């Protein structure tokens, strides 16, 4: 399934990162491909459809089929191009760890609600706390990297469980425990944080 989606993405027919789930979006992309190549537009991947798709696309890489984020990483803000930067895009809902203009890793993030918004701007990591617990909300904030008042980049078990159905109290939530753990070990106090649209 991921290979199918990655091949359709190469042709501009699947506008998301591969998920491995065959739903309406994938079926619509398959129908568009079938129509384009004068095949019966059923939305179902027949042997003829698969053979044609393979003949007009290249074998996708592992990273193309298993990207680090659900959404493609946004174009980097110019402020992210020098030094060590946590580059946080509200548009793509991704965080890119960028060192000297090169994306080292990326992960999905979510933000505060309209009542407790995540601040935009350029900041610095001023404190780190591996096993932090919020003194206001009394909730765990593992791997917290504080950048603006009480706002931090940190792991959220709620984000991992409920996805974008919830929101933070202004922090940048990460749902991938392995990625945030590795990131925490790389980021230093003083590293730049850029939050932008």
Coordinates of N, CA and C in Angstrom, one line a residue, residues 18-120:
X18 N 2.8 8.8 2.3 CA 2.2 7.4 2.4 C 1.8 7.1 3.8
X19 N 0.6 6.5 3.9 CA 0.1 6.1 5.2 C -0.1 4.6 5.4
X20 N -0.2 3.9 4.2 CA -0.5 2.5 4.3 C -2.0 2.2 4.4
X21 N -2.8 3.2 4.4 CA -4.2 3.1 4.6 C -4.9 3.4 3.2
X22 N -5.7 2.4 2.7 CA -6.4 2.6 1.4 C -7.8 3.1 1.7
X23 N -7.9 4.5 1.6 CA -9.2 5.1 1.8 C -9.6 5.9 0.6
X24 N -10.5 6.9 0.8 CA -11.0 7.6 -0.3 C -10.0 8.4 -1.1
X25 N -9.0 9.0 -0.4 CA -8.0 9.8 -1.0 C -7.1 8.9 -2.0
X26 N -6.8 7.7 -1.5 CA -6.0 6.8 -2.3 C -6.8 6.3 -3.5
X27 N -8.1 5.9 -3.3 CA -8.9 5.5 -4.3 C -9.1 6.5 -5.4
X28 N -9.3 7.8 -5.0 CA -9.4 8.9 -5.9 C -8.1 9.1 -6.8
X29 N -7.0 8.9 -6.1 CA -5.7 9.0 -6.8 C -5.6 7.9 -7.9
X30 N -6.0 6.7 -7.5 CA -5.9 5.5 -8.4 C -6.9 5.8 -9.6
X31 N -8.1 6.3 -9.3 CA -9.0 6.6 -10.4 C -8.4 7.6 -11.4
X32 N -7.8 8.7 -10.8 CA -7.1 9.7 -11.7 C -6.0 9.1 -12.5
X33 N -5.2 8.2 -11.9 CA -4.2 7.5 -12.7 C -4.8 6.7 -13.8
X34 N -5.9 5.9 -13.5 CA -6.5 5.1 -14.5 C -7.1 5.9 -15.6
X35 N -7.7 7.0 -15.3 CA -8.3 7.9 -16.3 C -7.2 8.4 -17.2
X36 N -6.1 8.9 -16.6 CA -5.0 9.4 -17.4 C -4.4 8.4 -18.4
X37 N -4.4 7.1 -18.0 CA -3.8 6.1 -18.8 C -4.9 5.2 -19.6
X38 N -6.1 5.8 -19.7 CA -7.2 5.1 -20.4 C -7.4 3.6 -19.9
X39 N -7.4 3.5 -18.6 CA -7.8 2.2 -18.0 C -9.2 2.4 -17.3
X40 N -9.9 1.3 -17.1 CA -11.2 1.5 -16.4 C -11.0 2.2 -15.1
X41 N -11.7 3.3 -14.9 CA -11.4 4.1 -13.7 C -12.3 3.6 -12.5
X42 N -11.9 2.5 -11.9 CA -12.7 1.8 -10.9 C -12.2 2.3 -9.5
X43 N -11.0 2.8 -9.4 CA -10.4 3.1 -8.1 C -9.8 1.9 -7.4
X44 N -9.9 0.8 -8.0 CA -9.3 -0.5 -7.5 C -8.1 -0.8 -8.3
X45 N -7.0 -1.2 -7.6 CA -5.8 -1.5 -8.2 C -5.8 -2.9 -8.9
X46 N -6.0 -3.0 -10.2 CA -6.0 -4.2 -10.9 C -4.6 -4.6 -11.3
X47 N -4.4 -5.8 -11.8 CA -3.1 -6.1 -12.3 C -2.6 -5.2 -13.4
X48 N -3.5 -4.8 -14.3 CA -3.2 -3.9 -15.4 C -2.8 -2.5 -14.9
X49 N -3.5 -2.0 -13.9 CA -3.2 -0.7 -13.3 C -1.9 -0.8 -12.6
X50 N -1.6 -1.8 -11.8 CA -0.3 -1.9 -11.1 C 0.9 -2.0 -12.1
X51 N 0.7 -2.8 -13.2 CA 1.8 -2.9 -14.2 C 2.0 -1.6 -14.8
X52 N 1.0 -0.9 -15.2 CA 1.2 0.4 -15.8 C 1.8 1.4 -14.9
X53 N 1.4 1.5 -13.6 CA 1.9 2.4 -12.6 C 3.4 2.1 -12.4
X54 N 3.8 0.8 -12.3 CA 5.2 0.5 -12.2 C 6.0 0.9 -13.4
X55 N 5.4 0.8 -14.6 CA 6.2 1.1 -15.8 C 6.5 2.6 -15.9
X56 N 5.7 3.5 -15.3 CA 5.9 4.9 -15.5 C 6.4 5.6 -14.2
X57 N 6.8 4.8 -13.2 CA 7.4 5.4 -12.0 C 8.6 4.6 -11.6
X58 N 9.4 5.1 -10.7 CA 10.6 4.4 -10.2 C 10.3 3.8 -8.9
X59 N 11.1 2.8 -8.5 CA 11.0 2.1 -7.3 C 11.2 3.1 -6.1
X60 N 10.2 3.3 -5.2 CA 10.3 4.3 -4.2 C 11.3 3.8 -3.1
X61 N 12.1 4.8 -2.5 CA 13.0 4.4 -1.5 C 12.2 4.1 -0.2
X62 N 13.0 3.6 0.8 CA 12.4 3.3 2.1 C 11.8 4.6 2.7
X63 N 12.7 5.7 2.6 CA 12.3 7.0 3.2 C 11.0 7.5 2.5
X64 N 10.9 7.3 1.2 CA 9.7 7.8 0.5 C 8.4 7.0 1.0
X65 N 8.6 5.8 1.3 CA 7.4 5.0 1.8 C 7.1 5.1 3.2
X66 N 8.2 5.4 4.0 CA 8.0 5.6 5.5 C 8.6 6.9 5.9
X67 N 8.0 8.0 5.5 CA 8.6 9.3 5.8 C 8.4 9.6 7.3
X68 N 9.3 10.5 7.9 CA 9.3 10.7 9.3 C 8.1 11.5 9.8
X69 N 7.3 12.1 8.9 CA 6.2 12.9 9.3 C 5.0 12.6 8.4
X70 N 3.8 12.8 9.0 CA 2.6 12.6 8.2 C 2.4 13.6 7.1
X71 N 2.9 14.8 7.3 CA 2.8 15.8 6.3 C 4.2 16.1 5.8
X72 N 4.4 16.5 4.5 CA 5.7 16.9 4.1 C 6.3 18.1 4.9
X73 N 7.6 18.0 5.1 CA 8.2 19.1 5.9 C 8.1 20.4 5.0
X74 N 7.7 21.5 5.7 CA 7.5 22.8 5.0 C 8.9 23.3 4.5
X75 N 8.8 24.3 3.5 CA 10.0 25.0 3.1 C 10.5 25.7 4.3
X76 N 11.8 25.6 4.5 CA 12.4 26.1 5.7 C 12.4 27.6 5.7
X77 N 12.1 28.2 6.8 CA 12.1 29.7 7.0 C 13.6 30.1 6.8
X78 N 13.9 31.2 6.2 CA 15.3 31.7 6.1 C 16.0 31.7 7.4
X79 N 15.3 32.0 8.6 CA 16.0 32.0 9.9 C 16.5 30.6 10.3
X80 N 16.1 29.6 9.6 CA 16.5 28.2 10.0 C 17.7 27.8 9.2
X81 N 18.3 28.6 8.4 CA 19.3 28.2 7.5 C 20.8 28.2 8.0
X82 N 20.9 28.9 9.2 CA 22.3 28.9 9.8 C 22.2 28.5 11.2
X83 N 23.3 27.8 11.6 CA 23.4 27.3 13.0 C 22.6 26.1 13.3
X84 N 22.2 25.9 14.6 CA 21.5 24.7 15.1 C 20.1 25.3 15.4
X85 N 19.1 24.7 14.7 CA 17.7 25.3 14.8 C 16.6 24.3 14.9
X86 N 15.7 24.5 15.9 CA 14.5 23.7 15.9 C 13.5 24.6 15.1
X87 N 13.2 24.1 13.8 CA 12.5 24.9 12.9 C 11.0 24.3 12.9
X88 N 10.1 25.1 13.4 CA 8.7 24.6 13.7 C 7.8 25.3 12.7
X89 N 7.1 24.6 11.8 CA 6.2 25.1 10.9 C 4.8 24.9 11.3
X90 N 4.0 25.9 11.6 CA 2.6 25.7 11.9 C 1.8 25.3 10.7
X91 N 2.2 25.7 9.5 CA 1.5 25.4 8.3 C 1.5 23.9 8.0
X92 N 2.7 23.3 8.1 CA 2.8 21.8 7.8 C 2.7 21.0 9.0
X93 N 2.7 21.6 10.2 CA 2.6 20.9 11.5 C 3.8 19.9 11.7
X94 N 5.0 20.5 11.3 CA 6.2 19.7 11.5 C 7.3 20.4 12.2
X95 N 8.2 19.7 12.8 CA 9.4 20.3 13.4 C 10.5 19.7 12.7
X96 N 11.4 20.5 12.1 CA 12.6 20.0 11.5 C 13.8 20.4 12.4
X97 N 14.7 19.5 12.7 CA 15.9 19.8 13.4 C 17.0 20.0 12.3
X98 N 17.4 21.3 12.2 CA 18.2 21.8 11.1 C 19.6 22.2 11.7
X99 N 20.7 21.6 11.1 CA 22.0 22.0 11.4 C 22.7 22.6 10.2
X100 N 23.1 23.8 10.2 CA 23.8 24.5 9.1 C 23.0 24.3 7.8
X101 N 21.7 24.5 7.8 CA 20.9 24.4 6.6 C 20.5 23.0 6.2
X102 N 20.9 22.0 6.9 CA 20.5 20.6 6.5 C 19.6 20.0 7.5
X103 N 18.5 19.4 7.0 CA 17.5 18.8 7.9 C 18.1 17.4 8.4
X104 N 18.3 17.4 9.7 CA 18.9 16.1 10.3 C 17.7 15.2 10.7
X105 N 16.6 15.7 11.2 CA 15.5 14.8 11.5 C 14.2 15.7 11.4
X106 N 13.1 15.0 11.4 CA 11.8 15.8 11.3 C 10.7 14.9 12.0
X107 N 9.7 15.6 12.5 CA 8.7 14.9 13.3 C 7.4 15.8 13.2
X108 N 6.2 15.1 13.4 CA 4.9 15.7 13.5 C 4.8 16.5 14.8
X109 N 4.1 17.6 14.8 CA 3.9 18.4 16.0 C 2.5 18.9 16.0
X110 N 2.0 19.3 17.1 CA 0.7 20.0 17.2 C 1.0 21.2 18.2
X111 N 0.0 22.1 18.2 CA 0.2 23.4 18.9 C -0.9 23.7 19.9
X112 N -0.8 24.9 20.5 CA -1.8 25.3 21.5 C -3.1 25.6 20.8
X113 N -4.2 25.6 21.6 CA -5.5 26.0 21.1 C -5.6 27.5 20.8
X114 N -6.7 28.0 20.3 CA -6.9 29.4 20.1 C -6.8 30.2 21.4
X115 N -7.1 29.5 22.5 CA -7.1 30.2 23.8 C -5.7 30.2 24.5
X116 N -4.9 29.2 24.1 CA -3.5 29.2 24.6 C -2.6 28.9 23.4
X117 N -2.4 29.9 22.5 CA -1.7 29.7 21.3 C -0.2 29.6 21.5
X118 N 0.5 28.8 20.6 CA 1.9 28.7 20.6 C 2.4 30.0 20.0
X119 N 3.4 30.7 20.6 CA 3.9 31.9 20.1 C 4.8 31.7 18.9
X120 N 4.7 32.6 17.9 CA 5.5 32.6 16.8 C 6.7 33.5 17.0

